[in-house]
């Protein structure tokens, strides 16, 4: 409880601060609060994940402090929105990319997610990404658009390619997160509110997937294949939520992608929009693979692991609400467009 309260405290401090040092303090509180949650199981894998996470986040925090100090040195301003020095904004972009796990600083994220339990994985993929994204949102005026576009396209490509032949669900979710971050970054300079909208919808869909996987106790694809008999209704909704994450039209996940492509074409960036849309097909492939494993495959009778008992455990209300929102929010798009 203390760690989770600290998490939300750190997040709140960062998103409500105007001064760079306060933002940095919030990020530090966040990092320190999540470390015990990662290494809770005392498994060597978990301890390794916590160590990797600590080292990466410490480096990124140092860079955040360094960029804000350089900016203050040149401009006399500690205000977050007044990041006007070009070198400072470049260093800040690198630091926040590290914090978020944007390519080419993404290598730590799948490893850390693989070493932590599913609930902590959910926190790492959603809550922990919120403070850095708000910092990007506040400094979006002074960031370099072409650098962000390159990072974004790289992230969508890496997230798609590296997720293709994974069998661990947590790693697949990590690469999915990297690809989604690419979509958020490409639009950041042109329409920052879309970045936040994309983040909220992504967090909602990811939470739905993680909670579903957690309630079915699924850590790898082979377990997912036998989960159909255990919780048929959950597996069906998981199929729809995964397709929503992939961004298929009648579902919620299509909304941010559609608005982002529309905005990019308005900004004369049709080639970038085309590249990023084609690269998201890679992501669609591994979501379809997860969905296929969850609902369409019936395991062979010679399977070498235990058959699951069918349990009539009620689906938790949070999963029900999140899944419904992840599937049915597309009709609100006219309201957002206005």
Short mmCIF file of C-alpha atoms in Angstrom, two decimals:
data_model
loop_
_atom_site.label_atom_id
_atom_site.label_comp_id
_atom_site.label_asym_id
_atom_site.label_seq_id
_atom_site.Cartn_x
_atom_site.Cartn_y
_atom_site.Cartn_z
CA UNK A 1 0.00 0.00 0.00
CA UNK A 2 2.81 2.41 0.92
CA UNK A 3 4.57 1.77 -2.39
CA UNK A 4 1.40 2.25 -4.44
CA UNK A 5 0.58 5.49 -2.59
CA UNK A 6 4.17 6.65 -3.25
CA UNK A 7 3.70 5.79 -6.93
CA UNK A 8 0.65 7.98 -7.23
CA UNK A 9 2.31 10.69 -5.14
CA UNK A 10 5.37 10.75 -7.43
CA UNK A 11 3.15 10.86 -10.52
CA UNK A 12 1.06 13.70 -9.07
CA UNK A 13 4.16 15.72 -8.12
CA UNK A 14 5.58 15.42 -11.64
CA UNK A 15 2.41 16.22 -13.55
CA UNK A 16 1.54 19.22 -11.39
CA UNK A 17 4.98 20.82 -11.17
CA UNK A 18 6.26 23.89 -13.01
CA UNK A 19 9.84 23.68 -11.80
CA UNK A 20 12.28 21.15 -13.29
CA UNK A 21 13.64 20.03 -9.90
CA UNK A 22 10.14 19.21 -8.62
CA UNK A 23 9.42 17.21 -11.79
CA UNK A 24 12.69 15.35 -11.29
CA UNK A 25 11.82 14.63 -7.64
CA UNK A 26 8.49 13.12 -8.69
CA UNK A 27 10.23 10.88 -11.24
CA UNK A 28 12.68 9.70 -8.57
CA UNK A 29 9.91 8.90 -6.06
CA UNK A 30 8.19 6.91 -8.82
CA UNK A 31 11.31 4.89 -9.62
CA UNK A 32 12.02 4.09 -5.97
CA UNK A 33 8.41 3.07 -5.32
CA UNK A 34 8.18 0.62 -8.23
CA UNK A 35 11.50 -1.17 -7.49
CA UNK A 36 10.20 -3.26 -4.53
CA UNK A 37 7.09 -4.14 -6.55
CA UNK A 38 9.29 -5.54 -9.36
CA UNK A 39 11.60 -7.55 -7.11
CA UNK A 40 8.85 -8.71 -4.71
CA UNK A 41 9.11 -12.38 -5.65
CA UNK A 42 12.90 -12.58 -4.92
CA UNK A 43 13.30 -14.66 -8.06
CA UNK A 44 16.73 -14.01 -9.67
CA UNK A 45 14.90 -12.89 -12.83
CA UNK A 46 12.90 -10.33 -10.85
CA UNK A 47 15.97 -8.99 -9.04
CA UNK A 48 17.77 -8.69 -12.38
CA UNK A 49 14.79 -6.82 -13.83
CA UNK A 50 14.74 -4.43 -10.85
CA UNK A 51 18.49 -3.77 -11.22
CA UNK A 52 18.15 -3.06 -14.95
CA UNK A 53 15.19 -0.80 -14.32
CA UNK A 54 17.04 1.11 -11.62
CA UNK A 55 20.15 1.67 -13.76
CA UNK A 56 18.20 2.88 -16.81
CA UNK A 57 15.92 5.17 -14.82
CA UNK A 58 18.83 6.62 -12.84
CA UNK A 59 20.68 7.43 -16.09
CA UNK A 60 17.56 9.02 -17.56
CA UNK A 61 16.93 11.08 -14.40
CA UNK A 62 20.50 12.34 -14.47
CA UNK A 63 20.01 13.42 -18.08
CA UNK A 64 16.74 15.20 -17.21
CA UNK A 65 18.55 17.11 -14.47
CA UNK A 66 21.47 17.83 -16.79
CA UNK A 67 19.27 19.19 -19.59
CA UNK A 68 17.26 21.40 -17.23
CA UNK A 69 20.46 22.73 -15.61
CA UNK A 70 21.98 23.52 -19.01
CA UNK A 71 18.79 25.34 -19.95
CA UNK A 72 18.78 27.27 -16.66
CA UNK A 73 22.46 28.12 -17.19
CA UNK A 74 21.77 29.66 -20.59
CA UNK A 75 18.33 31.22 -20.05
CA UNK A 76 18.02 31.72 -16.28
CA UNK A 77 14.69 29.83 -16.42
CA UNK A 78 13.74 26.76 -14.35
CA UNK A 79 10.21 26.72 -15.75
CA UNK A 80 9.34 23.49 -17.59
CA UNK A 81 7.54 25.26 -20.43
CA UNK A 82 10.50 27.61 -21.06
CA UNK A 83 12.91 24.99 -22.42
CA UNK A 84 14.34 27.15 -25.20
CA UNK A 85 17.98 26.06 -25.46
CA UNK A 86 18.35 23.62 -28.38
CA UNK A 87 20.99 21.32 -26.84
CA UNK A 88 18.90 21.06 -23.66
CA UNK A 89 15.85 19.99 -25.64
CA UNK A 90 17.88 17.34 -27.48
CA UNK A 91 19.23 15.94 -24.18
CA UNK A 92 15.72 16.03 -22.71
CA UNK A 93 14.33 14.12 -25.70
CA UNK A 94 16.95 11.40 -25.15
CA UNK A 95 16.26 11.29 -21.41
CA UNK A 96 12.48 10.99 -21.76
CA UNK A 97 12.91 8.39 -24.53
CA UNK A 98 14.96 6.36 -22.05
CA UNK A 99 12.33 6.79 -19.34
CA UNK A 100 9.55 5.69 -21.70
CA UNK A 101 11.40 2.96 -23.59
CA UNK A 102 11.21 4.61 -27.02
CA UNK A 103 13.51 3.06 -29.64
CA UNK A 104 16.57 3.16 -29.76
CA UNK A 105 16.48 3.23 -25.93
CA UNK A 106 13.93 0.43 -25.68
CA UNK A 107 16.08 -2.61 -24.89
CA UNK A 108 15.51 -2.53 -21.13
CA UNK A 109 11.71 -2.55 -21.30
CA UNK A 110 10.89 -6.12 -22.52
CA UNK A 111 13.50 -7.56 -20.12
CA UNK A 112 12.10 -5.67 -17.13
CA UNK A 113 8.51 -6.55 -18.00
CA UNK A 114 9.44 -10.21 -18.42
CA UNK A 115 11.00 -10.25 -14.94
CA UNK A 116 8.07 -8.65 -13.11
CA UNK A 117 4.62 -10.06 -12.23
CA UNK A 118 1.63 -9.15 -14.44
CA UNK A 119 0.18 -6.56 -12.05
CA UNK A 120 3.52 -4.75 -11.78
CA UNK A 121 3.85 -5.09 -15.56
CA UNK A 122 0.54 -3.24 -15.85
CA UNK A 123 1.87 -0.41 -13.62
CA UNK A 124 5.10 -0.25 -15.65
CA UNK A 125 3.23 -0.02 -18.95
CA UNK A 126 0.67 2.59 -17.90
CA UNK A 127 1.17 4.59 -14.67
CA UNK A 128 4.97 4.81 -14.99
CA UNK A 129 4.73 6.23 -18.52
CA UNK A 130 2.36 9.03 -17.57
CA UNK A 131 4.83 11.48 -15.89
CA UNK A 132 7.40 11.39 -18.75
CA UNK A 133 4.61 11.86 -21.30
CA UNK A 134 3.29 14.91 -19.42
CA UNK A 135 6.82 16.36 -19.44
CA UNK A 136 6.94 15.85 -23.23
CA UNK A 137 3.49 17.44 -23.48
CA UNK A 138 4.63 20.53 -21.54
CA UNK A 139 7.84 20.96 -23.55
CA UNK A 140 6.32 19.99 -26.93
CA UNK A 141 6.72 23.52 -28.35
CA UNK A 142 10.51 23.43 -28.11
CA UNK A 143 11.28 19.86 -29.22
CA UNK A 144 12.81 18.96 -32.58
CA UNK A 145 10.03 17.62 -34.90
CA UNK A 146 12.26 15.69 -37.29
CA UNK A 147 14.11 13.93 -34.43
CA UNK A 148 10.79 12.93 -32.85
CA UNK A 149 9.49 11.64 -36.20
CA UNK A 150 12.60 9.47 -36.65
CA UNK A 151 12.33 8.11 -33.09
CA UNK A 152 8.63 7.40 -33.61
CA UNK A 153 9.05 5.50 -36.88
CA UNK A 154 11.95 3.56 -35.37
CA UNK A 155 9.81 2.67 -32.33
CA UNK A 156 6.87 1.43 -34.38
CA UNK A 157 9.26 -0.62 -36.54
CA UNK A 158 11.14 -2.11 -33.57
CA UNK A 159 7.98 -2.78 -31.59
CA UNK A 160 6.47 -4.59 -34.57
CA UNK A 161 9.51 -6.56 -35.70
CA UNK A 162 10.79 -7.71 -32.35
CA UNK A 163 7.34 -8.75 -31.17
CA UNK A 164 6.87 -11.13 -34.10
CA UNK A 165 8.35 -14.36 -32.78
CA UNK A 166 7.84 -13.91 -29.03
CA UNK A 167 6.04 -16.58 -27.05
CA UNK A 168 5.92 -14.80 -23.68
CA UNK A 169 2.82 -12.66 -23.26
CA UNK A 170 4.61 -10.04 -21.13
CA UNK A 171 7.27 -9.52 -23.81
CA UNK A 172 4.60 -9.24 -26.49
CA UNK A 173 2.86 -6.56 -24.39
CA UNK A 174 6.20 -4.76 -23.97
CA UNK A 175 6.81 -4.59 -27.73
CA UNK A 176 3.19 -3.51 -28.22
CA UNK A 177 3.84 -0.69 -25.76
CA UNK A 178 6.97 0.42 -27.67
CA UNK A 179 4.99 0.54 -30.92
CA UNK A 180 2.16 2.56 -29.33
CA UNK A 181 4.68 5.03 -27.92
CA UNK A 182 5.86 5.61 -31.49
CA UNK A 183 2.32 6.67 -32.48
CA UNK A 184 2.19 9.03 -29.50
CA UNK A 185 5.56 10.61 -30.30
CA UNK A 186 5.00 11.25 -34.01
CA UNK A 187 2.08 13.61 -33.36
CA UNK A 188 3.51 15.27 -30.23
CA UNK A 189 4.78 18.49 -31.85
CA UNK A 190 1.80 19.02 -34.16
CA UNK A 191 -1.13 18.18 -31.90
CA UNK A 192 -0.03 17.44 -28.29
CA UNK A 193 -3.59 16.75 -27.09
CA UNK A 194 -3.79 13.79 -29.46
CA UNK A 195 -0.70 12.34 -27.77
CA UNK A 196 -2.50 12.45 -24.42
CA UNK A 197 -5.72 11.02 -25.89
CA UNK A 198 -3.73 8.19 -27.47
CA UNK A 199 -2.02 7.54 -24.12
CA UNK A 200 -5.31 7.39 -22.19
CA UNK A 201 -6.89 4.97 -24.66
CA UNK A 202 -3.70 2.87 -24.82
CA UNK A 203 -3.54 2.70 -20.98
CA UNK A 204 -7.17 1.60 -20.84
CA UNK A 205 -6.79 -1.17 -23.44
CA UNK A 206 -3.49 -2.37 -21.96
CA UNK A 207 -5.04 -2.48 -18.48
CA UNK A 208 -7.90 -4.58 -19.85
CA UNK A 209 -5.46 -7.04 -21.48
CA UNK A 210 -3.15 -7.29 -18.44
CA UNK A 211 -6.02 -7.81 -15.98
CA UNK A 212 -7.55 -10.48 -18.22
CA UNK A 213 -4.22 -12.31 -18.55
CA UNK A 214 -3.73 -12.00 -14.80
CA UNK A 215 -7.13 -13.47 -13.97
CA UNK A 216 -6.47 -16.39 -16.35
CA UNK A 217 -2.88 -16.73 -15.00
CA UNK A 218 -1.43 -16.68 -18.52
CA UNK A 219 2.30 -16.04 -18.89
CA UNK A 220 3.03 -17.70 -22.23
CA UNK A 221 1.21 -18.60 -25.42
CA UNK A 222 0.98 -22.33 -24.68
CA UNK A 223 -0.97 -21.57 -21.48
CA UNK A 224 -3.18 -19.21 -23.42
CA UNK A 225 -4.08 -22.05 -25.79
CA UNK A 226 -5.55 -24.14 -22.97
CA UNK A 227 -7.28 -21.19 -21.28
CA UNK A 228 -10.25 -21.33 -23.67
CA UNK A 229 -11.88 -24.20 -21.75
CA UNK A 230 -11.29 -22.44 -18.44
CA UNK A 231 -12.89 -19.05 -19.15
CA UNK A 232 -14.60 -18.91 -22.56
CA UNK A 233 -16.23 -15.50 -22.05
CA UNK A 234 -12.96 -13.91 -20.92
CA UNK A 235 -11.13 -15.35 -23.91
CA UNK A 236 -13.74 -13.93 -26.28
CA UNK A 237 -13.49 -10.44 -24.81
CA UNK A 238 -9.69 -10.74 -24.83
CA UNK A 239 -9.89 -11.37 -28.60
CA UNK A 240 -11.81 -8.11 -29.09
CA UNK A 241 -9.54 -6.11 -26.78
CA UNK A 242 -6.44 -7.34 -28.64
CA UNK A 243 -7.94 -6.37 -31.98
CA UNK A 244 -8.76 -2.97 -30.47
CA UNK A 245 -5.09 -2.60 -29.41
CA UNK A 246 -4.11 -3.43 -32.98
CA UNK A 247 -6.34 -0.55 -34.15
CA UNK A 248 -9.01 -2.29 -36.21
CA UNK A 249 -11.90 -0.04 -37.31
CA UNK A 250 -15.10 -0.66 -35.37
CA UNK A 251 -13.16 -0.75 -32.06
CA UNK A 252 -11.77 1.96 -29.77
CA UNK A 253 -8.13 1.48 -30.79
CA UNK A 254 -8.89 2.75 -34.30
CA UNK A 255 -9.81 6.21 -32.98
CA UNK A 256 -6.32 7.57 -32.07
CA UNK A 257 -4.70 6.04 -35.17
CA UNK A 258 -7.34 7.59 -37.43
CA UNK A 259 -7.02 11.05 -35.86
CA UNK A 260 -3.20 10.89 -35.94
CA UNK A 261 -3.09 9.88 -39.63
CA UNK A 262 -5.58 12.67 -40.42
CA UNK A 263 -3.48 15.26 -38.56
CA UNK A 264 -0.23 14.07 -40.20
CA UNK A 265 -1.76 14.45 -43.67
CA UNK A 266 -2.87 17.98 -42.73
CA UNK A 267 0.75 18.74 -41.76
CA UNK A 268 2.04 17.55 -45.18
CA UNK A 269 3.55 14.44 -43.62
CA UNK A 270 1.70 11.89 -45.74
CA UNK A 271 4.89 9.78 -46.31
CA UNK A 272 5.45 9.48 -42.54
CA UNK A 273 1.78 8.60 -42.06
CA UNK A 274 2.03 5.92 -44.75
CA UNK A 275 5.23 4.41 -43.29
CA UNK A 276 3.86 4.31 -39.74
CA UNK A 277 0.56 2.78 -40.91
CA UNK A 278 2.34 0.05 -42.86
CA UNK A 279 4.63 -0.68 -39.92
CA UNK A 280 1.63 -1.07 -37.61
CA UNK A 281 0.68 -4.12 -39.71
CA UNK A 282 3.58 -5.91 -38.02
CA UNK A 283 1.89 -5.25 -34.69
CA UNK A 284 -1.43 -6.44 -36.09
CA UNK A 285 0.26 -9.77 -36.93
CA UNK A 286 1.29 -10.57 -33.36
CA UNK A 287 -2.01 -9.33 -31.87
CA UNK A 288 -3.79 -11.65 -34.28
CA UNK A 289 -1.49 -14.44 -33.17
CA UNK A 290 -2.39 -13.81 -29.52
CA UNK A 291 -6.07 -13.61 -30.43
CA UNK A 292 -5.79 -16.83 -32.45
CA UNK A 293 -4.17 -18.63 -29.52
CA UNK A 294 -6.76 -17.28 -27.10
CA UNK A 295 -9.88 -18.28 -29.00
CA UNK A 296 -9.43 -20.26 -32.20
CA UNK A 297 -6.97 -23.03 -31.32
CA UNK A 298 -8.26 -26.06 -29.50
CA UNK A 299 -5.33 -27.81 -27.83
CA UNK A 300 -4.49 -31.34 -29.10
CA UNK A 301 -5.36 -34.24 -26.82
CA UNK A 302 -1.70 -35.24 -26.55
CA UNK A 303 -0.88 -31.95 -24.84
CA UNK A 304 1.98 -32.19 -22.37
CA UNK A 305 0.55 -29.93 -19.70
CA UNK A 306 -2.35 -30.17 -17.30
CA UNK A 307 -5.87 -29.60 -18.60
CA UNK A 308 -7.46 -26.63 -16.85
CA UNK A 309 -10.62 -27.05 -14.81
CA UNK A 310 -13.55 -24.93 -15.90
CA UNK A 311 -14.12 -22.51 -13.03
CA UNK A 312 -17.24 -20.40 -12.74
CA UNK A 313 -15.39 -17.54 -11.10
CA UNK A 314 -17.23 -14.25 -11.72
CA UNK A 315 -15.38 -11.78 -13.96
CA UNK A 316 -14.19 -8.83 -11.90
CA UNK A 317 -16.05 -5.55 -12.54
CA UNK A 318 -12.83 -3.69 -13.43
CA UNK A 319 -12.12 -6.13 -16.31
CA UNK A 320 -15.73 -5.83 -17.49
CA UNK A 321 -15.70 -2.00 -17.48
CA UNK A 322 -12.24 -1.67 -19.07
CA UNK A 323 -13.02 -4.23 -21.78
CA UNK A 324 -16.32 -2.56 -22.64
CA UNK A 325 -14.58 0.81 -22.95
CA UNK A 326 -11.74 -0.74 -24.97
CA UNK A 327 -14.21 -2.08 -27.51
CA UNK A 328 -17.01 0.48 -27.76
CA UNK A 329 -15.60 4.01 -27.54
CA UNK A 330 -15.33 4.73 -31.28
CA UNK A 331 -18.72 6.57 -31.48
CA UNK A 332 -17.38 9.35 -29.22
CA UNK A 333 -14.97 10.49 -31.96
CA UNK A 334 -17.22 13.31 -33.34
CA UNK A 335 -17.31 14.76 -29.83
CA UNK A 336 -13.49 14.72 -29.67
CA UNK A 337 -13.14 16.17 -33.16
CA UNK A 338 -15.13 19.24 -32.14
#
